[in-house]
Coordinates of C-alpha atoms and ligand atoms in Angstrom, one line a residue:
M1 CA -5.2 27.8 10.2
T2 CA -7.9 28.2 7.6
D3 CA -11.8 27.3 8.0
Q4 CA -11.3 24.6 5.7
A5 CA -8.8 23.0 7.8
T6 CA -11.1 23.0 10.8
S7 CA -14.1 21.9 8.7
H8 CA -12.6 18.2 8.3
T9 CA -13.0 18.2 4.5
S10 CA -10.4 16.4 2.5
R11 CA -11.2 18.8 -0.4
I12 CA -8.7 21.4 -0.3
P13 CA -8.6 23.6 -3.6
G14 CA -5.2 25.1 -4.1
F15 CA -3.4 22.8 -1.4
H16 CA -0.6 22.2 -3.9
K17 CA 0.2 25.9 -4.2
L18 CA 0.7 26.6 -0.6
P19 CA 4.0 26.8 0.8
V20 CA 5.2 23.7 2.5
E21 CA 4.8 25.4 6.0
Q22 CA 1.3 26.3 5.4
R23 CA 0.4 22.7 4.2
I24 CA 1.8 21.4 7.5
D25 CA -0.3 23.7 9.3
H26 CA -3.5 22.6 7.4
V27 CA -2.8 19.0 7.8
A28 CA -1.9 19.4 11.6
A29 CA -5.3 21.4 12.2
F30 CA -7.3 18.9 10.1
A31 CA -6.1 16.1 12.0
N32 CA -5.7 17.8 15.4
L33 CA -1.9 16.6 15.6
A34 CA 0.1 16.6 18.7
E35 CA 2.8 19.2 18.8
E36 CA 5.5 16.4 18.6
H37 CA 4.0 15.0 15.5
R38 CA 3.7 18.5 13.9
R39 CA 7.4 19.2 14.8
Q40 CA 8.4 16.0 13.1
L41 CA 6.6 16.7 10.0
A42 CA 8.5 20.0 9.9
L43 CA 11.8 18.2 9.9
A44 CA 11.9 16.9 6.4
S45 CA 15.1 15.5 7.1
N46 CA 16.6 11.9 8.4
I47 CA 15.8 10.2 11.5
D48 CA 18.1 10.2 14.5
T49 CA 21.4 8.1 13.5
Q50 CA 21.3 6.1 16.8
L51 CA 17.7 5.1 16.0
A52 CA 18.5 4.2 12.4
D53 CA 21.6 2.2 13.6
H54 CA 19.4 0.4 15.9
M55 CA 17.0 -0.4 13.1
I56 CA 19.3 -2.3 10.8
E57 CA 22.7 -3.6 10.7
N58 CA 25.9 -1.9 9.2
M59 CA 24.0 1.4 8.9
V60 CA 25.8 4.1 7.5
T61 CA 23.0 6.8 6.4
T62 CA 19.5 7.2 5.6
I63 CA 17.7 8.1 2.5
A64 CA 14.9 10.6 2.5
I65 CA 11.8 10.2 0.3
P66 CA 9.4 13.1 -0.3
V67 CA 5.9 12.3 1.4
G68 CA 2.8 14.1 -0.3
I69 CA -0.7 14.4 0.9
A70 CA -3.5 13.1 -1.1
T71 CA -6.7 15.2 -0.8
N72 CA -10.3 14.5 -1.8
M73 CA -10.3 11.1 -0.1
R74 CA -13.4 10.2 1.3
V75 CA -13.3 6.7 2.8
D76 CA -16.6 4.8 4.4
G77 CA -18.2 8.4 4.7
R78 CA -15.0 10.1 6.4
D79 CA -12.9 12.5 4.8
V80 CA -9.3 11.7 5.1
L81 CA -5.9 13.2 4.3
V82 CA -3.4 10.5 3.1
P83 CA 0.2 10.7 3.4
M84 CA 2.1 8.9 0.4
A85 CA 5.9 8.5 0.5
T86 CA 7.1 8.3 -3.1
E87 CA 10.0 9.3 -5.2
E88 CA 7.8 9.3 -8.7
S89 CA 6.2 12.5 -9.6
S90 CA 2.4 12.5 -10.4
V91 CA 1.6 9.7 -8.0
V92 CA 0.1 11.8 -5.4
A93 CA -1.7 14.3 -7.8
A94 CA -3.3 11.3 -9.5
V95 CA -4.9 10.1 -6.2
G96 CA -6.2 13.7 -5.4
N97 CA -7.5 13.9 -9.1
S98 CA -9.2 10.7 -9.2
A99 CA -10.7 11.0 -5.7
R100 CA -12.1 14.5 -6.6
Q101 CA -13.9 12.8 -9.6
C102 CA -15.9 10.7 -7.1
Y103 CA -16.2 12.6 -4.1
E104 CA -19.5 13.9 -4.7
A105 CA -20.8 10.5 -5.4
G106 CA -19.9 9.3 -1.9
G107 CA -16.0 8.4 -2.4
F108 CA -14.9 4.8 -1.5
T109 CA -16.6 2.1 0.4
T110 CA -14.6 -0.7 1.8
S111 CA -14.8 -4.0 3.8
I112 CA -12.2 -6.4 5.1
S113 CA -12.1 -10.2 5.3
G114 CA -10.1 -10.3 8.7
T115 CA -6.9 -9.8 10.1
E116 CA -5.7 -13.5 10.2
M117 CA -1.9 -14.3 9.1
I118 CA -0.8 -17.6 7.9
A119 CA 2.3 -19.3 9.1
Q120 CA 3.4 -22.5 7.2
I121 CA 5.4 -25.5 8.6
Q122 CA 7.0 -27.7 6.1
L123 CA 7.3 -31.4 7.0
L124 CA 9.4 -34.0 4.7
G125 CA 10.1 -37.5 4.7
L126 CA 6.6 -38.9 5.6
P127 CA 5.7 -42.2 4.1
D128 CA 2.1 -41.9 5.0
P129 CA 1.1 -38.2 4.3
A130 CA -2.6 -38.8 4.5
R131 CA -2.3 -40.5 8.0
A132 CA 0.1 -37.8 9.1
R133 CA -2.2 -34.9 8.0
L134 CA -5.0 -36.4 10.0
I135 CA -2.8 -36.8 13.0
I136 CA -2.1 -33.1 12.9
L137 CA -5.6 -32.1 12.5
E138 CA -6.8 -34.3 15.4
R139 CA -4.4 -32.3 17.6
Q140 CA -6.0 -28.8 16.8
S141 CA -6.8 -27.9 20.4
E142 CA -3.4 -28.8 21.5
I143 CA -1.8 -26.8 18.8
E144 CA -4.3 -23.9 19.5
R145 CA -2.7 -24.0 23.2
I146 CA 0.7 -24.3 22.1
C147 CA 0.4 -21.3 19.7
N148 CA -1.7 -19.2 22.3
A149 CA 1.0 -19.8 25.0
C150 CA 3.6 -18.2 22.7
D151 CA 1.8 -14.7 22.7
P152 CA -0.3 -14.3 25.8
M153 CA -0.4 -10.5 25.1
L154 CA -1.9 -11.0 21.6
V155 CA -4.5 -13.3 22.9
S156 CA -5.4 -10.6 25.9
L157 CA -5.9 -8.2 22.9
G158 CA -8.4 -10.6 21.3
G159 CA -6.2 -12.2 18.9
G160 CA -4.5 -15.6 18.7
F161 CA -4.8 -18.8 17.1
R162 CA -8.0 -19.4 14.8
D163 CA -7.5 -22.3 12.7
L164 CA -5.7 -25.0 11.1
E165 CA -4.9 -26.3 7.6
V166 CA -2.9 -29.3 6.5
R167 CA -2.1 -29.6 2.8
R168 CA -0.3 -32.2 0.8
V169 CA 1.9 -30.7 -1.9
E170 CA 3.6 -32.6 -4.5
T171 CA 7.0 -31.5 -5.5
P172 CA 10.4 -32.7 -7.3
S173 CA 11.8 -33.4 -3.8
G174 CA 8.7 -35.5 -3.1
E175 CA 5.5 -35.0 -1.4
M176 CA 5.4 -32.5 1.5
L177 CA 3.0 -31.9 4.3
I178 CA 2.3 -28.1 4.7
T179 CA 0.7 -27.1 7.8
H180 CA -0.9 -23.8 8.1
I181 CA -1.5 -22.1 11.4
I182 CA -4.1 -19.4 11.1
V183 CA -3.6 -16.6 13.9
D184 CA -5.5 -13.3 14.3
T185 CA -2.7 -10.7 14.7
R186 CA -5.1 -7.8 15.2
D187 CA -3.4 -4.5 14.9
A188 CA 0.0 -6.0 14.3
M189 CA 1.3 -7.0 10.8
G190 CA 1.9 -10.3 12.5
A191 CA 5.0 -11.7 11.1
N192 CA 7.0 -12.0 14.3
A193 CA 4.0 -13.6 16.2
V194 CA 3.3 -16.1 13.7
N195 CA 6.7 -16.8 13.0
S196 CA 7.6 -17.5 16.6
M197 CA 4.5 -19.9 16.8
A198 CA 5.6 -21.8 13.7
E199 CA 8.8 -22.3 15.1
R200 CA 7.8 -23.4 18.5
L201 CA 5.2 -25.8 17.0
A202 CA 7.3 -27.4 14.4
P203 CA 9.2 -30.1 16.7
D204 CA 5.9 -31.2 18.0
L205 CA 4.7 -31.7 14.6
A206 CA 7.6 -33.7 13.6
A207 CA 7.5 -35.9 16.7
W208 CA 3.6 -36.5 16.3
T209 CA 4.0 -37.6 12.6
G210 CA 7.6 -38.9 12.4
G211 CA 8.6 -36.4 9.7
R212 CA 11.4 -34.0 9.5
A213 CA 10.4 -30.3 10.0
L214 CA 12.0 -27.7 7.7
L215 CA 10.9 -24.3 6.9
R216 CA 8.7 -22.5 9.5
I217 CA 7.7 -19.1 8.2
L218 CA 4.6 -16.9 7.4
S219 CA 3.1 -16.8 4.1
N220 CA 2.8 -13.2 2.5
L221 CA 0.0 -14.5 0.4
A222 CA -2.1 -13.2 3.2
D223 CA -5.6 -14.3 1.9
R224 CA -7.3 -14.1 5.3
R225 CA -6.5 -10.3 5.3
V226 CA -8.3 -9.4 2.1
V227 CA -9.4 -5.8 1.8
R228 CA -11.8 -4.6 -0.7
A229 CA -12.8 -1.1 -1.9
R230 CA -15.4 0.2 -4.3
A231 CA -16.3 3.5 -5.8
T232 CA -18.4 4.9 -8.7
W233 CA -17.5 7.6 -10.9
P234 CA -20.5 9.6 -12.7
S235 CA -19.8 9.3 -16.3
T236 CA -20.5 13.2 -16.5
A237 CA -17.7 13.7 -13.7
I238 CA -15.0 11.9 -15.8
G239 CA -15.7 13.5 -19.2
G240 CA -18.2 11.3 -20.8
D241 CA -19.4 7.8 -21.9
D242 CA -16.4 7.7 -24.5
V243 CA -13.8 8.2 -21.8
R244 CA -15.9 5.7 -19.6
D245 CA -15.8 3.1 -22.4
A246 CA -12.1 3.7 -23.2
M247 CA -11.3 3.0 -19.7
I248 CA -13.3 -0.3 -19.6
A249 CA -11.5 -1.4 -22.8
A250 CA -8.3 -0.5 -20.9
Y251 CA -9.1 -2.4 -17.9
H252 CA -10.2 -5.5 -20.3
F253 CA -6.7 -5.3 -21.8
A254 CA -5.1 -5.6 -18.5
D255 CA -7.2 -8.4 -17.3
N256 CA -6.5 -10.6 -20.1
D257 CA -2.7 -10.0 -20.9
P258 CA -0.1 -10.5 -18.2
Y259 CA 2.2 -8.2 -19.9
R260 CA -0.3 -5.5 -19.5
A261 CA -1.5 -6.5 -16.0
A262 CA 1.9 -6.2 -14.6
T263 CA 2.0 -2.5 -15.6
H264 CA -1.6 -1.8 -14.5
N265 CA -0.9 -3.6 -11.1
K266 CA 2.3 -1.7 -10.7
G267 CA 0.3 1.7 -11.1
I268 CA -1.9 0.3 -8.3
M269 CA 1.1 -0.5 -6.0
N270 CA 2.3 3.0 -6.6
G271 CA -0.3 4.0 -4.5
I272 CA -0.6 1.3 -2.2
S273 CA 3.3 0.9 -1.6
A274 CA 3.5 4.8 -1.0
V275 CA 0.9 4.7 2.0
V276 CA 2.5 1.5 3.2
L277 CA 6.0 3.1 3.1
A278 CA 4.8 6.4 4.9
T279 CA 3.2 4.4 7.7
G280 CA 6.4 2.5 8.5
N281 CA 4.8 -0.8 7.2
D282 CA 6.7 -3.6 5.1
T283 CA 6.1 -2.6 1.4
R284 CA 7.8 -5.7 0.2
A285 CA 5.3 -8.1 2.2
V286 CA 2.3 -6.1 0.7
E287 CA 3.7 -6.3 -2.9
S288 CA 4.6 -10.0 -2.9
G289 CA 1.0 -10.7 -1.5
A290 CA -0.6 -8.7 -3.9
H291 CA 1.0 -10.2 -6.9
A292 CA 0.4 -13.6 -5.6
F293 CA -3.2 -12.9 -5.3
A294 CA -3.3 -11.2 -8.8
A295 CA -2.2 -14.8 -10.1
R296 CA -4.4 -16.8 -7.7
T297 CA -6.6 -18.3 -10.6
G298 CA -3.5 -19.6 -12.3
R299 CA -3.2 -16.6 -14.5
Y300 CA -1.7 -13.2 -13.8
R301 CA -4.7 -10.6 -13.8
S302 CA -5.9 -7.3 -12.7
L303 CA -6.1 -6.5 -9.0
T304 CA -9.2 -4.1 -10.0
S305 CA -12.4 -4.5 -11.9
W306 CA -14.2 -2.0 -13.9
E307 CA -17.8 -2.2 -15.2
V308 CA -20.7 0.0 -16.3
T309 CA -23.5 0.5 -13.9
A310 CA -27.2 0.5 -14.9
S311 CA -27.3 4.2 -14.9
G312 CA -24.3 4.3 -17.1
D313 CA -21.7 5.2 -14.7
L314 CA -18.2 3.7 -14.2
A315 CA -18.0 1.3 -11.1
G316 CA -14.4 0.3 -10.0
T317 CA -13.5 -2.4 -7.3
I318 CA -10.2 -3.5 -5.9
E319 CA -9.4 -6.6 -3.8
L320 CA -6.2 -7.6 -2.2
P321 CA -4.4 -8.8 0.7
L322 CA -3.1 -6.0 2.8
A323 CA -0.8 -7.2 5.8
V324 CA -0.4 -3.9 7.5
G325 CA -0.2 -2.9 11.1
L326 CA -0.4 0.0 13.6
V327 CA 2.0 -1.8 16.3
G328 CA 5.5 -3.3 16.1
G329 CA 8.5 -2.7 14.0
A330 CA 9.1 0.4 12.1
V331 CA 5.5 1.6 12.7
K332 CA 6.3 1.7 16.4
I333 CA 9.7 3.5 16.6
H334 CA 10.1 5.7 13.5
P335 CA 9.0 9.1 14.6
T336 CA 7.9 10.4 11.1
A337 CA 5.8 7.1 10.5
R338 CA 4.1 7.9 13.8
A339 CA 3.4 11.4 12.8
L340 CA 2.0 10.3 9.4
L341 CA -0.3 7.8 11.0
A342 CA -1.5 10.3 13.2
I343 CA -2.6 12.2 10.0
L344 CA -4.7 9.3 9.2
Q345 CA -6.5 9.0 12.4
V346 CA -7.2 5.4 12.2
K347 CA -8.0 3.4 15.2
S348 CA -7.2 -0.3 13.8
A349 CA -5.1 -1.7 11.4
S350 CA -8.1 -2.6 9.6
D351 CA -9.0 1.0 9.2
L352 CA -5.5 1.7 7.7
A353 CA -5.8 -1.1 5.3
R354 CA -9.0 0.1 4.0
I355 CA -7.6 3.6 3.5
V356 CA -4.6 1.7 1.7
A357 CA -7.2 -0.3 -0.7
A358 CA -9.0 2.8 -1.6
V359 CA -5.8 4.8 -2.6
G360 CA -4.9 1.7 -4.8
L361 CA -8.3 2.0 -6.5
A362 CA -8.0 5.8 -7.0
Q363 CA -4.5 5.2 -8.2
N364 CA -5.6 2.9 -10.9
F365 CA -8.5 5.0 -12.1
G366 CA -6.1 8.0 -12.6
A367 CA -3.6 5.7 -14.7
M368 CA -6.2 4.3 -16.9
K369 CA -8.0 7.7 -17.4
A370 CA -4.8 9.3 -18.5
L371 CA -3.9 6.3 -20.7
A372 CA -7.2 5.9 -22.2
T373 CA -7.2 9.8 -23.1
E374 CA -4.3 11.9 -23.6
G375 CA -1.7 9.5 -22.3
I376 CA 0.6 9.8 -19.2
Q377 CA 3.4 11.8 -20.7
R378 CA 2.0 15.1 -20.8
G379 CA 1.4 15.4 -17.0
H380 CA 4.3 13.2 -16.2
M381 CA 6.8 15.2 -18.2
S382 CA 5.9 18.5 -16.7
L383 CA 6.7 17.1 -13.2
H384 CA 9.7 15.4 -14.6
A385 CA 10.8 18.7 -16.2
Q386 CA 11.1 20.3 -12.8
N387 CA 13.3 17.4 -11.8
V388 CA 15.6 18.0 -14.8
A389 CA 15.6 21.7 -13.9
F390 CA 16.9 20.9 -10.3
A391 CA 19.4 18.4 -11.9
V392 CA 21.1 21.2 -13.9
G393 CA 21.2 23.4 -11.0
A394 CA 18.2 25.6 -11.2
V395 CA 16.9 27.2 -7.9
G396 CA 13.9 29.1 -6.7
D397 CA 11.8 30.5 -9.4
E398 CA 14.1 29.3 -11.9
V399 CA 12.8 25.7 -11.4
A400 CA 9.2 26.5 -12.8
E401 CA 10.5 28.7 -15.4
V402 CA 13.2 26.3 -16.7
A403 CA 10.6 23.4 -16.6
R404 CA 8.1 25.6 -18.5
R405 CA 10.4 26.4 -21.2
V406 CA 11.8 22.9 -21.7
V407 CA 8.0 21.5 -22.0
A408 CA 7.2 24.1 -24.6
Q409 CA 10.2 23.1 -26.8
S410 CA 9.2 19.6 -26.1
A411 CA 12.9 18.9 -25.2
I412 CA 12.9 17.7 -21.6
N413 CA 16.5 16.8 -21.1
E414 CA 19.4 17.9 -19.0
E415 CA 21.3 19.4 -22.2
A416 CA 18.1 21.7 -23.0
A417 CA 17.6 22.6 -19.5
A418 CA 21.1 23.8 -19.1
V419 CA 21.0 26.0 -22.1
V420 CA 17.6 27.5 -20.9
L421 CA 19.0 28.0 -17.5
A422 CA 22.0 29.9 -18.9
E423 CA 19.8 32.0 -21.3
L424 CA 17.5 32.8 -18.2
R425 CA 20.6 34.0 -16.0
R426 CA 22.0 36.0 -18.8
A427 CA 18.8 37.8 -19.3
A428 CA 18.3 38.3 -15.5
P429 CA 18.9 42.0 -14.4
Ligands
LIG501 C1 3.7 4.3 -14.0 O1 4.4 4.3 -12.6 C2 2.4 3.8 -13.7 C3 1.6 3.2 -14.9 O2 2.5 2.7 -15.9 C4 0.5 2.3 -14.8 C5 -0.4 1.8 -15.8 O3 0.3 1.8 -16.9 O4 -1.5 1.6 -15.5 C6 1.0 4.6 -15.5

């Protein structure tokens, strides 16, 4: 354990050069991890077969994804080490580098709109949808009672039914009446809670209105669970006004062209999904919510915004729905997810969501800066070169040397790497 580890700073110069065991020591000391979590981190293998078999159907094996720690993150005044599960090289390093460049300026400031989820109930075959809509709205107190009775535990934790919306939607199958129940699911992602309520309520809605209930399911456009993060990067810390202005032009491109916005937002999701996956949350729920939110104006746009402040610095913001939880599902039972959550030291799902949003902003900063300056291939390819070296059988020190030589030759492919590896081995004493 080092002094840095005990001083609770996420600034850990040289972290990437430490052997894996020492990185674990460092993280364990930083987050004061329980021995069981520390042991689990050291098992960079699969989860127990019995548990995996229990989690999904027809299980035959598991697939391990590397988890890296993003350093330099400071969120709402607290230093955090952020676990990120990803198969893509450069993603973890980009977050740490981006966060370092705004660390001295205060890091990330976040807020959250709430922890409410929406479930939808579809009613068909109503000749009088305007009247039916009001009949449902008049029953709000009764609906509240029915929903809350489905989940007394959630209610005891301060959650439960919050609001009711009834929307008329024109479709090629005719007009439909869509009821939204809005439920505060607190520290749970909430899918099970709201789906159970919707299924329980649907027959009543049908009986009250004379309609036919069909779908009863949550909406992943969780726009009552919107998380925001902002940070300011001093122009001097990022290489000057030219870099700043190039990044602004990169953002304007994304915000005005869906072809570019899709890639720009994919980069943001590189960071977001990596933390969501590491913490055992549902990456697809978060991804569909993010992309639907990006298109909420009718045009698919950037999830971030970038501006120049009065003092000439670069200010970034991100805003997106983040339905993540700390209880239930894989979060609860996956031992590695639990150990990784312990590193984050969060007390609520909101705290987790705030960190996730900050990572998304940092990731976007890193991608835009690379793209607007030297391009992403140089950094990307040197890491890719290591993967190529592995693929042709390099081991130990050979990996870095083969990677270095194929990068120097600008020939990052398996044929070149195999030739270099053979040369290296011939030359070895
Ligand atoms: C690659 O995984 C992500 C980027 O394409 C994101 C972007 O273009 O902004 C680099």
